[in-house]
């Protein structure tokens, strides 16, 4: 019986730990669980932290337009998009992920990849908590520095832009930013360095959407 109590206590600590840690991510250079796992396995990891203000403005706008159109107005979860995904799944249709940028930050920082009901149940309240304790700009900055953006351990805009285009993210053109956004769902199978027609088509759509993407303001700054 005592062992069960200890196990329950450990489980409770593990569940609460992300909520305790998240507010401290207002500063610093956090890493994702996937990055940490690759380090533990001895697999290559390339990540060069780049502040949001040092990135080309095309990149955050294009990523918001492509990944999470309501990023600036929702509170961590886009319930309308989530309902659409559930409805599509009930109809037997192939669905997109439906995750917001904040949900992806929650997953990348504290959870694990893949789809499961358990992970999604943990992800939703954690995303709302992250949205509460971190500014929108900081959430986007973290996302753009931990998202996988290359086929062999390139994480974040710095490593992704260097691998795909041989330049820092501050110099990305609208097309290059759109190509990076287009590979975000699967940078192992999709390439911004050698984009196939499907990636080029998506990039063209995102280039059109980017100028009209919602802008967020935090502490007097916009993007």
PDB file of C-alpha atoms in Angstrom, residues 54-197:
ATOM      1  CA  UNK A  54      16.473  39.284 -34.508  1.00  0.00           C
ATOM      2  CA  UNK A  55      14.389  37.243 -36.954  1.00  0.00           C
ATOM      3  CA  UNK A  56      13.068  38.493 -40.259  1.00  0.00           C
ATOM      4  CA  UNK A  57       9.484  39.656 -39.545  1.00  0.00           C
ATOM      5  CA  UNK A  58       8.370  37.462 -42.437  1.00  0.00           C
ATOM      6  CA  UNK A  59       9.045  34.320 -40.392  1.00  0.00           C
ATOM      7  CA  UNK A  60       6.780  34.827 -37.344  1.00  0.00           C
ATOM      8  CA  UNK A  61       3.991  36.267 -39.482  1.00  0.00           C
ATOM      9  CA  UNK A  62       4.148  33.374 -41.931  1.00  0.00           C
ATOM     10  CA  UNK A  63       4.259  30.764 -39.174  1.00  0.00           C
ATOM     11  CA  UNK A  64       1.248  32.314 -37.447  1.00  0.00           C
ATOM     12  CA  UNK A  65      -0.605  32.421 -40.782  1.00  0.00           C
ATOM     13  CA  UNK A  66       0.194  28.791 -41.533  1.00  0.00           C
ATOM     14  CA  UNK A  67       0.071  27.141 -38.124  1.00  0.00           C
ATOM     15  CA  UNK A  68      -2.365  29.069 -35.968  1.00  0.00           C
ATOM     16  CA  UNK A  69      -4.423  31.878 -37.526  1.00  0.00           C
ATOM     17  CA  UNK A  70      -6.082  32.770 -34.202  1.00  0.00           C
ATOM     18  CA  UNK A  71      -2.856  32.699 -32.180  1.00  0.00           C
ATOM     19  CA  UNK A  72      -3.209  36.312 -31.071  1.00  0.00           C
ATOM     20  CA  UNK A  73      -6.793  35.997 -29.863  1.00  0.00           C
ATOM     21  CA  UNK A  74      -7.230  32.528 -28.331  1.00  0.00           C
ATOM     22  CA  UNK A  75      -6.171  31.495 -24.833  1.00  0.00           C
ATOM     23  CA  UNK A  76      -3.903  28.622 -25.733  1.00  0.00           C
ATOM     24  CA  UNK A  77      -6.515  26.400 -27.400  1.00  0.00           C
ATOM     25  CA  UNK A  78      -8.559  27.114 -30.541  1.00  0.00           C
ATOM     26  CA  UNK A  79     -11.758  25.342 -29.554  1.00  0.00           C
ATOM     27  CA  UNK A  80     -13.432  25.944 -32.937  1.00  0.00           C
ATOM     28  CA  UNK A  81     -10.547  24.282 -34.782  1.00  0.00           C
ATOM     29  CA  UNK A  82     -10.536  21.431 -32.277  1.00  0.00           C
ATOM     30  CA  UNK A  83     -14.253  20.809 -32.811  1.00  0.00           C
ATOM     31  CA  UNK A  84     -13.688  20.714 -36.580  1.00  0.00           C
ATOM     32  CA  UNK A  85     -10.960  18.097 -36.138  1.00  0.00           C
ATOM     33  CA  UNK A  86     -13.259  15.980 -33.943  1.00  0.00           C
ATOM     34  CA  UNK A  87     -16.118  16.288 -36.445  1.00  0.00           C
ATOM     35  CA  UNK A  88     -13.809  15.275 -39.317  1.00  0.00           C
ATOM     36  CA  UNK A  89     -12.558  12.281 -37.343  1.00  0.00           C
ATOM     37  CA  UNK A  90     -16.133  11.168 -36.610  1.00  0.00           C
ATOM     38  CA  UNK A  91     -16.908  11.395 -40.334  1.00  0.00           C
ATOM     39  CA  UNK A  92     -13.881   9.235 -41.105  1.00  0.00           C
ATOM     40  CA  UNK A  93     -11.972  12.022 -42.819  1.00  0.00           C
ATOM     41  CA  UNK A  94      -8.211  12.459 -42.610  1.00  0.00           C
ATOM     42  CA  UNK A  95      -7.633  15.425 -40.293  1.00  0.00           C
ATOM     43  CA  UNK A  96      -4.907  17.921 -39.642  1.00  0.00           C
ATOM     44  CA  UNK A  97      -3.534  18.162 -36.123  1.00  0.00           C
ATOM     45  CA  UNK A  98      -5.664  21.079 -34.989  1.00  0.00           C
ATOM     46  CA  UNK A  99      -3.045  22.091 -32.412  1.00  0.00           C
ATOM     47  CA  UNK A 100      -2.287  25.734 -31.743  1.00  0.00           C
ATOM     48  CA  UNK A 101       1.242  27.077 -31.515  1.00  0.00           C
ATOM     49  CA  UNK A 102       0.809  27.165 -27.730  1.00  0.00           C
ATOM     50  CA  UNK A 103      -0.252  23.514 -27.670  1.00  0.00           C
ATOM     51  CA  UNK A 104       2.798  22.608 -29.715  1.00  0.00           C
ATOM     52  CA  UNK A 105       4.998  24.495 -27.257  1.00  0.00           C
ATOM     53  CA  UNK A 106       3.382  22.574 -24.389  1.00  0.00           C
ATOM     54  CA  UNK A 107       3.945  19.268 -26.187  1.00  0.00           C
ATOM     55  CA  UNK A 108       7.506  20.048 -27.287  1.00  0.00           C
ATOM     56  CA  UNK A 109       8.640  21.334 -23.896  1.00  0.00           C
ATOM     57  CA  UNK A 110       6.968  18.869 -21.541  1.00  0.00           C
ATOM     58  CA  UNK A 111       5.309  15.933 -23.333  1.00  0.00           C
ATOM     59  CA  UNK A 112       6.075  13.502 -26.137  1.00  0.00           C
ATOM     60  CA  UNK A 113       5.459  13.310 -29.909  1.00  0.00           C
ATOM     61  CA  UNK A 114       2.781  11.215 -31.559  1.00  0.00           C
ATOM     62  CA  UNK A 115      -0.976  11.216 -31.197  1.00  0.00           C
ATOM     63  CA  UNK A 116      -2.774   9.821 -28.181  1.00  0.00           C
ATOM     64  CA  UNK A 117      -5.802  10.723 -26.105  1.00  0.00           C
ATOM     65  CA  UNK A 118      -3.699  10.790 -22.934  1.00  0.00           C
ATOM     66  CA  UNK A 119      -1.180  13.247 -24.361  1.00  0.00           C
ATOM     67  CA  UNK A 120      -3.918  15.487 -25.720  1.00  0.00           C
ATOM     68  CA  UNK A 121      -5.685  15.468 -22.338  1.00  0.00           C
ATOM     69  CA  UNK A 122      -2.453  16.621 -20.679  1.00  0.00           C
ATOM     70  CA  UNK A 123      -1.666  19.100 -23.452  1.00  0.00           C
ATOM     71  CA  UNK A 124      -4.891  21.156 -23.414  1.00  0.00           C
ATOM     72  CA  UNK A 125      -4.849  22.479 -19.828  1.00  0.00           C
ATOM     73  CA  UNK A 126      -1.084  22.918 -19.973  1.00  0.00           C
ATOM     74  CA  UNK A 127      -1.412  25.057 -23.109  1.00  0.00           C
ATOM     75  CA  UNK A 128      -3.977  27.271 -21.380  1.00  0.00           C
ATOM     76  CA  UNK A 129      -1.641  27.636 -18.409  1.00  0.00           C
ATOM     77  CA  UNK A 130       1.297  28.576 -20.646  1.00  0.00           C
ATOM     78  CA  UNK A 131      -0.868  31.177 -22.386  1.00  0.00           C
ATOM     79  CA  UNK A 132      -1.724  32.613 -18.969  1.00  0.00           C
ATOM     80  CA  UNK A 133       1.813  32.843 -17.582  1.00  0.00           C
ATOM     81  CA  UNK A 134       3.808  33.724 -20.724  1.00  0.00           C
ATOM     82  CA  UNK A 135       3.351  36.627 -23.198  1.00  0.00           C
ATOM     83  CA  UNK A 136       2.322  35.741 -26.735  1.00  0.00           C
ATOM     84  CA  UNK A 137       5.618  36.974 -28.133  1.00  0.00           C
ATOM     85  CA  UNK A 138       7.571  34.756 -25.763  1.00  0.00           C
ATOM     86  CA  UNK A 139       5.474  31.715 -26.661  1.00  0.00           C
ATOM     87  CA  UNK A 140       6.134  32.316 -30.351  1.00  0.00           C
ATOM     88  CA  UNK A 141       9.835  32.934 -29.690  1.00  0.00           C
ATOM     89  CA  UNK A 142      10.129  29.627 -27.838  1.00  0.00           C
ATOM     90  CA  UNK A 143       8.261  27.798 -30.589  1.00  0.00           C
ATOM     91  CA  UNK A 144      10.499  29.207 -33.311  1.00  0.00           C
ATOM     92  CA  UNK A 145      13.549  28.058 -31.352  1.00  0.00           C
ATOM     93  CA  UNK A 146      12.453  24.504 -30.491  1.00  0.00           C
ATOM     94  CA  UNK A 147      10.462  23.435 -33.562  1.00  0.00           C
ATOM     95  CA  UNK A 148      12.191  20.775 -35.642  1.00  0.00           C
ATOM     96  CA  UNK A 149      13.236  22.435 -38.915  1.00  0.00           C
ATOM     97  CA  UNK A 150      15.640  20.012 -40.545  1.00  0.00           C
ATOM     98  CA  UNK A 151      16.021  16.317 -41.366  1.00  0.00           C
ATOM     99  CA  UNK A 152      18.953  15.554 -39.098  1.00  0.00           C
ATOM    100  CA  UNK A 153      18.474  17.287 -35.762  1.00  0.00           C
ATOM    101  CA  UNK A 154      18.127  20.918 -36.835  1.00  0.00           C
ATOM    102  CA  UNK A 155      15.935  22.701 -34.300  1.00  0.00           C
ATOM    103  CA  UNK A 156      14.753  26.282 -34.372  1.00  0.00           C
ATOM    104  CA  UNK A 157      14.877  29.057 -36.936  1.00  0.00           C
ATOM    105  CA  UNK A 158      18.630  29.566 -36.585  1.00  0.00           C
ATOM    106  CA  UNK A 159      19.652  26.018 -37.481  1.00  0.00           C
ATOM    107  CA  UNK A 160      16.759  25.612 -39.926  1.00  0.00           C
ATOM    108  CA  UNK A 161      17.607  28.728 -41.943  1.00  0.00           C
ATOM    109  CA  UNK A 162      21.307  27.875 -41.938  1.00  0.00           C
ATOM    110  CA  UNK A 163      20.658  24.341 -43.184  1.00  0.00           C
ATOM    111  CA  UNK A 164      18.069  25.246 -45.837  1.00  0.00           C
ATOM    112  CA  UNK A 165      19.429  28.544 -47.142  1.00  0.00           C
ATOM    113  CA  UNK A 166      22.883  29.089 -45.650  1.00  0.00           C
ATOM    114  CA  UNK A 167      21.848  32.315 -43.952  1.00  0.00           C
ATOM    115  CA  UNK A 168      20.627  33.572 -40.557  1.00  0.00           C
ATOM    116  CA  UNK A 169      16.870  33.955 -39.963  1.00  0.00           C
ATOM    117  CA  UNK A 170      17.270  37.743 -39.959  1.00  0.00           C
ATOM    118  CA  UNK A 171      17.882  37.586 -43.727  1.00  0.00           C
ATOM    119  CA  UNK A 172      14.988  35.339 -44.737  1.00  0.00           C
ATOM    120  CA  UNK A 173      12.894  36.513 -47.654  1.00  0.00           C
ATOM    121  CA  UNK A 174       9.101  36.045 -47.678  1.00  0.00           C
ATOM    122  CA  UNK A 175       9.492  32.949 -49.881  1.00  0.00           C
ATOM    123  CA  UNK A 176      12.169  31.404 -47.666  1.00  0.00           C
ATOM    124  CA  UNK A 177      10.085  32.035 -44.539  1.00  0.00           C
ATOM    125  CA  UNK A 178       7.115  30.411 -46.246  1.00  0.00           C
ATOM    126  CA  UNK A 179       9.181  27.372 -47.238  1.00  0.00           C
ATOM    127  CA  UNK A 180      10.259  26.871 -43.624  1.00  0.00           C
ATOM    128  CA  UNK A 181       6.646  27.197 -42.485  1.00  0.00           C
ATOM    129  CA  UNK A 182       5.589  24.649 -45.108  1.00  0.00           C
ATOM    130  CA  UNK A 183       7.877  21.920 -43.705  1.00  0.00           C
ATOM    131  CA  UNK A 184       6.911  22.366 -40.045  1.00  0.00           C
ATOM    132  CA  UNK A 185       4.550  19.367 -39.879  1.00  0.00           C
ATOM    133  CA  UNK A 186       7.304  16.975 -40.975  1.00  0.00           C
ATOM    134  CA  UNK A 187      10.783  18.385 -41.690  1.00  0.00           C
ATOM    135  CA  UNK A 188      12.178  14.887 -42.181  1.00  0.00           C
ATOM    136  CA  UNK A 189       9.938  14.114 -45.170  1.00  0.00           C
ATOM    137  CA  UNK A 190       9.549  17.706 -46.380  1.00  0.00           C
ATOM    138  CA  UNK A 191      12.469  19.898 -47.399  1.00  0.00           C
ATOM    139  CA  UNK A 192      12.869  23.661 -47.618  1.00  0.00           C
ATOM    140  CA  UNK A 193      16.351  23.154 -49.016  1.00  0.00           C
ATOM    141  CA  UNK A 194      15.102  21.079 -51.972  1.00  0.00           C
ATOM    142  CA  UNK A 195      11.354  21.759 -51.979  1.00  0.00           C
ATOM    143  CA  UNK A 196       9.094  19.480 -53.968  1.00  0.00           C
ATOM    144  CA  UNK A 197       5.972  20.775 -55.747  1.00  0.00           C
TER     145      UNK A 197
END
